[in-house]
Amino acid sequence: DGVGNSSGRMGGHNDILDSKPRAISQVALPTLEPEALPNMPACPITGFPMIDPVVAADGHTYERGAIARWLTTSNKSPMTGSILPHKNLVTNYGLLSSVEDAARASKNNTR
């Protein structure tokens, strides 16, 4: 009948499909929220410290993922409400360097 055999036909055994997924509470998930670092600026969209800061066309700095999501549904600045002339994002290297330095210093202080 093709069910339960390993003939390779559709309807054969499907161990992967038949296995039950584990509950989310049983799966170890990484922490998605960054640990707040002293004196680090927060993204104006998320309110969380920035890890990958970028400058948008409005001149404001945002967390890359947050502003990228925003720009999928809007062509306006989340800060000013003005229409953006483009949707290019440029890494804020000055702030990125500060974020990386603060993260290193924080890691060294916890040892």
Tab-separated table of N, CA, C and O in Angstrom:
chain	number	residue	atom	x	y	z
A	1	ASP	N	0.804	-1.205	0.000
A	1	ASP	CA	0.000	0.000	0.000
A	1	ASP	C	0.838	1.257	0.000
A	1	ASP	O	0.330	2.346	-0.133
A	2	GLY	N	2.144	1.164	0.227
A	2	GLY	CA	3.029	2.326	0.210
A	2	GLY	C	3.122	3.029	1.550
A	2	GLY	O	3.913	3.923	1.711
A	3	VAL	N	2.291	2.707	2.504
A	3	VAL	CA	2.349	3.352	3.805
A	3	VAL	C	3.240	2.519	4.700
A	3	VAL	O	3.053	1.323	4.831
A	4	GLY	N	4.215	3.159	5.296
A	4	GLY	CA	5.078	2.458	6.226
A	4	GLY	C	6.223	1.725	5.556
A	4	GLY	O	6.981	1.064	6.226
A	5	ASN	N	6.353	1.811	4.248
A	5	ASN	CA	7.498	1.167	3.611
A	5	ASN	C	8.523	2.214	3.223
A	5	ASN	O	8.283	3.395	3.355
A	6	SER	N	9.642	1.773	2.752
A	6	SER	CA	10.694	2.721	2.383
A	6	SER	C	10.909	2.715	0.875
A	6	SER	O	12.019	2.841	0.406
A	7	SER	N	9.827	2.573	0.132
A	7	SER	CA	9.927	2.496	-1.322
A	7	SER	C	10.260	3.829	-1.956
A	7	SER	O	10.584	3.901	-3.118
A	8	GLY	N	10.176	4.910	-1.171
A	8	GLY	CA	10.479	6.221	-1.712
A	8	GLY	C	9.267	6.886	-2.338
A	8	GLY	O	9.326	8.005	-2.769
A	9	ARG	N	8.151	6.161	-2.421
A	9	ARG	CA	6.942	6.748	-2.979
A	9	ARG	C	6.321	7.692	-1.967
A	9	ARG	O	6.541	7.575	-0.768
A	10	MET	N	5.535	8.611	-2.475
A	10	MET	CA	4.796	9.494	-1.578
A	10	MET	C	3.937	8.629	-0.670
A	10	MET	O	3.359	7.639	-1.119
A	11	GLY	N	3.822	8.996	0.549
A	11	GLY	CA	3.031	8.210	1.482
A	11	GLY	C	3.884	7.211	2.229
A	11	GLY	O	3.385	6.510	3.080
A	12	GLY	N	5.184	7.087	1.908
A	12	GLY	CA	6.089	6.214	2.630
A	12	GLY	C	6.299	6.760	4.029
A	12	GLY	O	5.706	7.748	4.424
A	13	HIS	N	7.169	6.115	4.792
A	13	HIS	CA	7.318	6.577	6.172
A	13	HIS	C	7.973	7.956	6.195
A	13	HIS	O	8.840	8.282	5.415
A	14	ASN	N	7.468	8.766	7.084
A	14	ASN	CA	7.902	10.157	7.208
A	14	ASN	C	8.297	10.427	8.652
A	14	ASN	O	7.579	11.107	9.369
A	15	ASP	N	9.417	9.875	9.064
A	15	ASP	CA	9.832	10.055	10.453
A	15	ASP	C	9.932	11.524	10.825
A	15	ASP	O	9.548	11.921	11.917
A	16	ILE	N	10.457	12.318	9.928
A	16	ILE	CA	10.633	13.740	10.221
A	16	ILE	C	9.278	14.415	10.348
A	16	ILE	O	9.027	15.161	11.282
A	17	LEU	N	8.384	14.140	9.401
A	17	LEU	CA	7.073	14.773	9.441
A	17	LEU	C	6.214	14.255	10.583
A	17	LEU	O	5.376	14.973	11.106
A	18	ASP	N	6.408	12.987	10.959
A	18	ASP	CA	5.605	12.408	12.019
A	18	ASP	C	6.101	12.783	13.413
A	18	ASP	O	5.373	12.647	14.381
A	19	SER	N	7.341	13.245	13.510
A	19	SER	CA	7.860	13.591	14.826
A	19	SER	C	7.173	14.853	15.321
A	19	SER	O	6.867	15.750	14.566
A	20	LYS	N	6.945	14.885	16.621
A	20	LYS	CA	6.256	16.027	17.209
A	20	LYS	C	7.279	17.089	17.594
A	20	LYS	O	8.310	16.782	18.181
A	21	PRO	N	6.981	18.364	17.268
A	21	PRO	CA	7.908	19.434	17.662
A	21	PRO	C	7.886	19.626	19.170
A	21	PRO	O	6.857	19.411	19.810
A	22	ARG	N	9.025	19.977	19.693
A	22	ARG	CA	9.096	20.256	21.122
A	22	ARG	C	8.500	21.625	21.401
A	22	ARG	O	8.530	22.511	20.555
A	23	ALA	N	7.980	21.802	22.580
A	23	ALA	CA	7.422	23.092	22.964
A	23	ALA	C	8.543	24.113	23.035
A	23	ALA	O	9.691	23.792	23.369
A	24	ILE	N	8.208	25.344	22.734
A	24	ILE	CA	9.193	26.423	22.771
A	24	ILE	C	9.867	26.494	24.134
A	24	ILE	O	11.054	26.731	24.231
A	25	SER	N	9.121	26.244	25.197
A	25	SER	CA	9.705	26.319	26.538
A	25	SER	C	10.775	25.264	26.760
A	25	SER	O	11.582	25.371	27.667
A	26	GLN	N	10.788	24.218	25.918
A	26	GLN	CA	11.776	23.155	26.068
A	26	GLN	C	13.025	23.410	25.234
A	26	GLN	O	13.987	22.677	25.327
A	27	VAL	N	13.001	24.443	24.397
A	27	VAL	CA	14.125	24.729	23.520
A	27	VAL	C	14.913	25.898	24.093
A	27	VAL	O	14.337	26.922	24.442
A	28	ALA	N	16.211	25.741	24.193
A	28	ALA	CA	17.054	26.827	24.685
A	28	ALA	C	17.209	27.865	23.574
A	28	ALA	O	17.747	27.575	22.519
A	29	LEU	N	16.703	29.061	23.804
A	29	LEU	CA	16.802	30.129	22.830
A	29	LEU	C	17.791	31.177	23.312
A	29	LEU	O	17.862	31.476	24.506
A	30	PRO	N	18.560	31.762	22.403
A	30	PRO	CA	19.481	32.811	22.818
A	30	PRO	C	18.705	34.055	23.243
A	30	PRO	O	17.580	34.272	22.797
A	31	THR	N	19.289	34.839	24.104
A	31	THR	CA	18.679	36.095	24.505
A	31	THR	C	18.728	37.047	23.324
A	31	THR	O	19.788	37.291	22.756
A	32	LEU	N	17.580	37.569	22.941
A	32	LEU	CA	17.515	38.444	21.781
A	32	LEU	C	17.739	39.905	22.144
A	32	LEU	O	18.128	40.692	21.311
A	33	GLU	N	17.464	40.261	23.380
A	33	GLU	CA	17.643	41.646	23.774
A	33	GLU	C	19.086	41.862	24.206
A	33	GLU	O	19.614	41.135	25.027
A	34	PRO	N	19.738	42.890	23.639
A	34	PRO	CA	21.117	43.149	24.026
A	34	PRO	C	21.184	43.642	25.473
A	34	PRO	O	20.233	44.227	25.972
A	35	GLU	N	22.281	43.333	26.096
A	35	GLU	CA	22.478	43.795	27.466
A	35	GLU	C	22.777	45.286	27.421
A	35	GLU	O	23.610	45.743	26.649
A	36	ALA	N	22.076	46.056	28.232
A	36	ALA	CA	22.282	47.502	28.248
A	36	ALA	C	23.679	47.824	28.764
A	36	ALA	O	24.114	47.294	29.774
A	37	LEU	N	24.358	48.673	28.034
A	37	LEU	CA	25.682	49.118	28.439
A	37	LEU	C	25.579	50.560	28.932
A	37	LEU	O	24.819	51.348	28.369
A	38	PRO	N	26.315	50.915	29.957
A	38	PRO	CA	26.238	52.274	30.497
A	38	PRO	C	26.549	53.317	29.424
A	38	PRO	O	27.470	53.161	28.633
A	39	ASN	N	25.736	54.342	29.390
A	39	ASN	CA	25.934	55.501	28.512
A	39	ASN	C	25.880	55.185	27.017
A	39	ASN	O	26.388	55.959	26.206
A	40	MET	N	25.303	54.062	26.630
A	40	MET	CA	25.173	53.757	25.209
A	40	MET	C	23.812	54.240	24.733
A	40	MET	O	22.811	54.019	25.403
A	41	PRO	N	23.777	54.910	23.592
A	41	PRO	CA	22.492	55.426	23.102
A	41	PRO	C	21.555	54.309	22.675
A	41	PRO	O	21.976	53.273	22.169
A	42	ALA	N	20.291	54.551	22.899
A	42	ALA	CA	19.257	53.590	22.524
A	42	ALA	C	18.698	53.953	21.153
A	42	ALA	O	18.649	55.116	20.771
A	43	CYS	N	18.266	52.947	20.433
A	43	CYS	CA	17.605	53.154	19.150
A	43	CYS	C	16.284	53.867	19.420
A	43	CYS	O	15.531	53.458	20.302
A	44	PRO	N	15.979	54.929	18.672
A	44	PRO	CA	14.712	55.628	18.907
A	44	PRO	C	13.481	54.793	18.543
A	44	PRO	O	12.383	55.095	18.988
A	45	ILE	N	13.652	53.734	17.788
A	45	ILE	CA	12.521	52.872	17.433
A	45	ILE	C	12.297	51.801	18.495
A	45	ILE	O	11.181	51.600	18.963
A	46	THR	N	13.365	51.108	18.884
A	46	THR	CA	13.226	49.980	19.812
A	46	THR	C	13.374	50.366	21.278
A	46	THR	O	12.853	49.691	22.152
A	47	GLY	N	14.134	51.399	21.539
A	47	GLY	CA	14.424	51.778	22.915
A	47	GLY	C	15.561	50.973	23.525
A	47	GLY	O	15.940	51.183	24.664
A	48	PHE	N	16.122	50.036	22.746
A	48	PHE	CA	17.231	49.210	23.222
A	48	PHE	C	18.564	49.770	22.736
A	48	PHE	O	18.624	50.428	21.704
A	49	PRO	N	19.638	49.480	23.472
A	49	PRO	CA	20.958	49.933	23.032
A	49	PRO	C	21.265	49.416	21.622
A	49	PRO	O	20.907	48.296	21.267
A	50	MET	N	21.919	50.257	20.844
A	50	MET	CA	22.231	49.878	19.467
A	50	MET	C	23.485	49.015	19.405
A	50	MET	O	24.462	49.274	20.095
A	51	ILE	N	23.428	47.988	18.567
A	51	ILE	CA	24.555	47.093	18.349
A	51	ILE	C	25.107	47.295	16.947
A	51	ILE	O	26.301	47.228	16.718
A	52	ASP	N	24.217	47.580	15.992
A	52	ASP	CA	24.601	47.797	14.597
A	52	ASP	C	23.990	49.122	14.142
A	52	ASP	O	23.017	49.149	13.386
A	53	PRO	N	24.559	50.250	14.627
A	53	PRO	CA	23.964	51.555	14.340
A	53	PRO	C	24.186	52.007	12.892
A	53	PRO	O	25.268	51.837	12.342
A	54	VAL	N	23.125	52.536	12.304
A	54	VAL	CA	23.194	53.064	10.940
A	54	VAL	C	22.536	54.434	10.901
A	54	VAL	O	21.652	54.742	11.700
A	55	VAL	N	22.977	55.243	9.933
A	55	VAL	CA	22.385	56.557	9.718
A	55	VAL	C	21.452	56.458	8.521
A	55	VAL	O	21.832	55.941	7.469
A	56	ALA	N	20.242	56.959	8.700
A	56	ALA	CA	19.264	56.993	7.615
A	56	ALA	C	19.334	58.362	6.933
A	56	ALA	O	20.049	59.262	7.372
A	57	ALA	N	18.556	58.511	5.880
A	57	ALA	CA	18.561	59.749	5.104
A	57	ALA	C	18.108	60.964	5.911
A	57	ALA	O	18.406	62.103	5.538
A	58	ASP	N	17.432	60.745	7.036
A	58	ASP	CA	17.005	61.865	7.883
A	58	ASP	C	18.127	62.368	8.790
A	58	ASP	O	17.958	63.327	9.528
A	59	GLY	N	19.291	61.679	8.756
A	59	GLY	CA	20.428	62.078	9.581
A	59	GLY	C	20.420	61.475	10.975
A	59	GLY	O	21.349	61.670	11.740
A	60	HIS	N	19.365	60.742	11.318
A	60	HIS	CA	19.271	60.117	12.635
A	60	HIS	C	19.860	58.714	12.593
A	60	HIS	O	19.875	58.060	11.551
A	61	THR	N	20.334	58.256	13.745
A	61	THR	CA	20.929	56.929	13.863
A	61	THR	C	19.929	55.974	14.481
A	61	THR	O	19.240	56.312	15.451
A	62	TYR	N	19.870	54.770	13.901
A	62	TYR	CA	18.939	53.732	14.331
A	62	TYR	C	19.668	52.393	14.373
A	62	TYR	O	20.709	52.227	13.741
A	63	GLU	N	19.078	51.416	15.052
A	63	GLU	CA	19.547	50.037	14.964
A	63	GLU	C	19.167	49.532	13.573
A	63	GLU	O	18.034	49.728	13.121
A	64	ARG	N	20.122	48.891	12.878
A	64	ARG	CA	19.907	48.492	11.484
A	64	ARG	C	18.617	47.680	11.275
A	64	ARG	O	17.819	47.983	10.391
A	65	GLY	N	18.414	46.656	12.081
A	65	GLY	CA	17.237	45.816	11.901
A	65	GLY	C	15.935	46.578	12.089
A	65	GLY	O	14.965	46.365	11.355
A	66	ALA	N	15.908	47.492	13.047
A	66	ALA	CA	14.684	48.241	13.344
A	66	ALA	C	14.328	49.192	12.207
A	66	ALA	O	13.178	49.235	11.767
A	67	ILE	N	15.300	49.942	11.712
A	67	ILE	CA	14.998	50.893	10.640
A	67	ILE	C	14.751	50.160	9.322
A	67	ILE	O	13.925	50.578	8.524
A	68	ALA	N	15.415	49.035	9.112
A	68	ALA	CA	15.174	48.258	7.893
A	68	ALA	C	13.727	47.763	7.883
A	68	ALA	O	13.049	47.827	6.835
A	69	ARG	N	13.238	47.276	9.030
A	69	ARG	CA	11.832	46.844	9.116
A	69	ARG	C	10.894	48.032	8.874
A	69	ARG	O	9.897	47.915	8.168
A	70	TRP	N	11.215	49.168	9.485
A	70	TRP	CA	10.400	50.375	9.324
A	70	TRP	C	10.292	50.743	7.840
A	70	TRP	O	9.205	51.045	7.343
A	71	LEU	N	11.414	50.710	7.154
A	71	LEU	CA	11.449	51.144	5.753
A	71	LEU	C	10.730	50.180	4.808
A	71	LEU	O	10.479	50.537	3.651
A	72	THR	N	10.415	48.980	5.265
A	72	THR	CA	9.650	48.070	4.400
A	72	THR	C	8.200	48.518	4.261
A	72	THR	O	7.527	48.138	3.310
A	73	THR	N	7.728	49.336	5.209
A	73	THR	CA	6.334	49.770	5.170
A	73	THR	C	6.153	51.282	5.098
A	73	THR	O	5.032	51.767	5.015
A	74	SER	N	7.249	52.027	5.160
A	74	SER	CA	7.130	53.487	5.170
A	74	SER	C	8.279	54.141	4.418
A	74	SER	O	9.394	53.635	4.414
A	75	ASN	N	8.007	55.277	3.818
A	75	ASN	CA	9.060	56.075	3.185
A	75	ASN	C	9.274	57.364	3.972
A	75	ASN	O	9.882	58.302	3.481
A	76	LYS	N	8.778	57.384	5.208
A	76	LYS	CA	8.915	58.562	6.069
A	76	LYS	C	9.869	58.283	7.225
A	76	LYS	O	9.991	57.158	7.693
A	77	SER	N	10.492	59.348	7.709
A	77	SER	CA	11.371	59.249	8.868
A	77	SER	C	10.557	58.943	10.114
A	77	SER	O	9.553	59.614	10.376
A	78	PRO	N	10.994	57.959	10.925
A	78	PRO	CA	10.282	57.694	12.177
A	78	PRO	C	10.468	58.824	13.189
A	78	PRO	O	9.663	58.977	14.108
A	79	MET	N	11.501	59.624	13.010
A	79	MET	CA	11.771	60.722	13.946
A	79	MET	C	11.066	62.021	13.553
A	79	MET	O	10.536	62.713	14.412
A	80	THR	N	11.085	62.359	12.280
A	80	THR	CA	10.563	63.661	11.849
A	80	THR	C	9.244	63.567	11.093
A	80	THR	O	8.534	64.560	10.976
A	81	GLY	N	8.941	62.391	10.550
A	81	GLY	CA	7.743	62.242	9.742
A	81	GLY	C	7.904	62.748	8.323
A	81	GLY	O	6.996	62.649	7.507
A	82	SER	N	9.070	63.279	8.002
A	82	SER	CA	9.333	63.787	6.652
A	82	SER	C	9.576	62.628	5.693
A	82	SER	O	10.099	61.583	6.086
A	83	ILE	N	9.223	62.833	4.431
A	83	ILE	CA	9.494	61.819	3.415
A	83	ILE	C	11.005	61.746	3.197
A	83	ILE	O	11.672	62.775	3.045
A	84	LEU	N	11.531	60.527	3.213
A	84	LEU	CA	12.965	60.317	3.030
A	84	LEU	C	13.304	60.377	1.539
A	84	LEU	O	12.601	59.795	0.726
A	85	PRO	N	14.400	61.065	1.179
A	85	PRO	CA	14.790	61.135	-0.231
A	85	PRO	C	15.287	59.800	-0.779
A	85	PRO	O	15.298	59.586	-1.981
A	86	HIS	N	15.716	58.902	0.107
A	86	HIS	CA	16.152	57.555	-0.283
A	86	HIS	C	16.095	56.658	0.942
A	86	HIS	O	15.905	57.140	2.062
A	87	LYS	N	16.257	55.356	0.729
A	87	LYS	CA	16.203	54.394	1.828
A	87	LYS	C	17.551	53.739	2.094
A	87	LYS	O	17.615	52.694	2.737
A	88	ASN	N	18.624	54.362	1.655
A	88	ASN	CA	19.966	53.827	1.906
A	88	ASN	C	20.316	53.998	3.380
A	88	ASN	O	19.999	55.018	3.987
A	89	LEU	N	20.997	52.998	3.930
A	89	LEU	CA	21.465	53.048	5.319
A	89	LEU	C	22.979	52.965	5.317
A	89	LEU	O	23.554	52.141	4.621
A	90	VAL	N	23.607	53.828	6.103
A	90	VAL	CA	25.060	53.883	6.166
A	90	VAL	C	25.492	53.592	7.601
A	90	VAL	O	24.970	54.198	8.545
A	91	THR	N	26.427	52.681	7.756
A	91	THR	CA	26.929	52.352	9.094
A	91	THR	C	27.471	53.597	9.775
A	91	THR	O	28.210	54.376	9.179
A	92	ASN	N	27.080	53.798	11.015
A	92	ASN	CA	27.601	54.897	11.818
A	92	ASN	C	28.866	54.365	12.496
A	92	ASN	O	28.817	53.828	13.602
A	93	TYR	N	29.995	54.474	11.785
A	93	TYR	CA	31.241	53.866	12.265
A	93	TYR	C	31.718	54.463	13.587
A	93	TYR	O	32.274	53.753	14.421
A	94	GLY	N	31.494	55.749	13.802
A	94	GLY	CA	31.899	56.367	15.068
A	94	GLY	C	31.167	55.747	16.241
A	94	GLY	O	31.781	55.362	17.242
A	95	LEU	N	29.864	55.614	16.108
A	95	LEU	CA	29.078	55.014	17.181
A	95	LEU	C	29.342	53.521	17.283
A	95	LEU	O	29.430	52.974	18.388
A	96	LEU	N	29.508	52.851	16.149
A	96	LEU	CA	29.805	51.419	16.162
A	96	LEU	C	31.097	51.151	16.937
A	96	LEU	O	31.173	50.234	17.748
A	97	SER	N	32.091	51.969	16.711
A	97	SER	CA	33.362	51.823	17.425
A	97	SER	C	33.153	52.004	18.930
A	97	SER	O	33.699	51.243	19.737
A	98	SER	N	32.344	52.979	19.308
A	98	SER	CA	32.059	53.204	20.731
A	98	SER	C	31.310	52.020	21.342
A	98	SER	O	31.592	51.619	22.470
A	99	VAL	N	30.343	51.471	20.588
A	99	VAL	CA	29.582	50.317	21.067
A	99	VAL	C	30.512	49.131	21.283
A	99	VAL	O	30.458	48.461	22.310
A	100	GLU	N	31.394	48.882	20.312
A	100	GLU	CA	32.331	47.762	20.428
A	100	GLU	C	33.301	47.971	21.583
A	100	GLU	O	33.592	47.039	22.334
A	101	ASP	N	33.809	49.193	21.758
A	101	ASP	CA	34.714	49.489	22.873
A	101	ASP	C	34.017	49.278	24.214
A	101	ASP	O	34.586	48.687	25.134
A	102	ALA	N	32.776	49.747	24.325
A	102	ALA	CA	32.033	49.601	25.580
A	102	ALA	C	31.748	48.136	25.866
A	102	ALA	O	31.824	47.692	27.013
A	103	ALA	N	31.433	47.368	24.825
A	103	ALA	CA	31.166	45.939	25.016
A	103	ALA	C	32.426	45.218	25.495
A	103	ALA	O	32.362	44.374	26.391
A	104	ARG	N	33.570	45.554	24.896
A	104	ARG	CA	34.842	44.943	25.330
A	104	ARG	C	35.153	45.314	26.767
A	104	ARG	O	35.538	44.472	27.570
A	105	ALA	N	34.978	46.587	27.108
A	105	ALA	CA	35.272	47.041	28.469
A	105	ALA	C	34.339	46.358	29.469
A	105	ALA	O	34.783	45.939	30.543
A	106	SER	N	33.076	46.229	29.109
A	106	SER	CA	32.105	45.578	29.995
A	106	SER	C	32.472	44.104	30.190
A	106	SER	O	32.410	43.592	31.304
A	107	LYS	N	32.860	43.444	29.100
A	107	LYS	CA	33.240	42.037	29.189
A	107	LYS	C	34.481	41.866	30.061
A	107	LYS	O	34.561	40.943	30.865
A	108	ASN	N	35.454	42.751	29.923
A	108	ASN	CA	36.685	42.666	30.713
A	108	ASN	C	36.423	42.957	32.181
A	108	ASN	O	37.109	42.420	33.048
A	109	ASN	N	35.430	43.799	32.493
A	109	ASN	CA	35.119	44.129	33.876
A	109	ASN	C	34.355	43.027	34.577
A	109	ASN	O	34.270	43.023	35.803
A	110	THR	N	33.761	42.106	33.831
A	110	THR	CA	32.992	41.034	34.457
A	110	THR	C	33.832	39.793	34.718
A	110	THR	O	33.361	38.821	35.237
A	111	ARG	N	35.060	39.821	34.328
A	111	ARG	CA	35.942	38.657	34.534
A	111	ARG	C	36.532	38.642	35.909
A	111	ARG	O	36.717	39.503	36.609
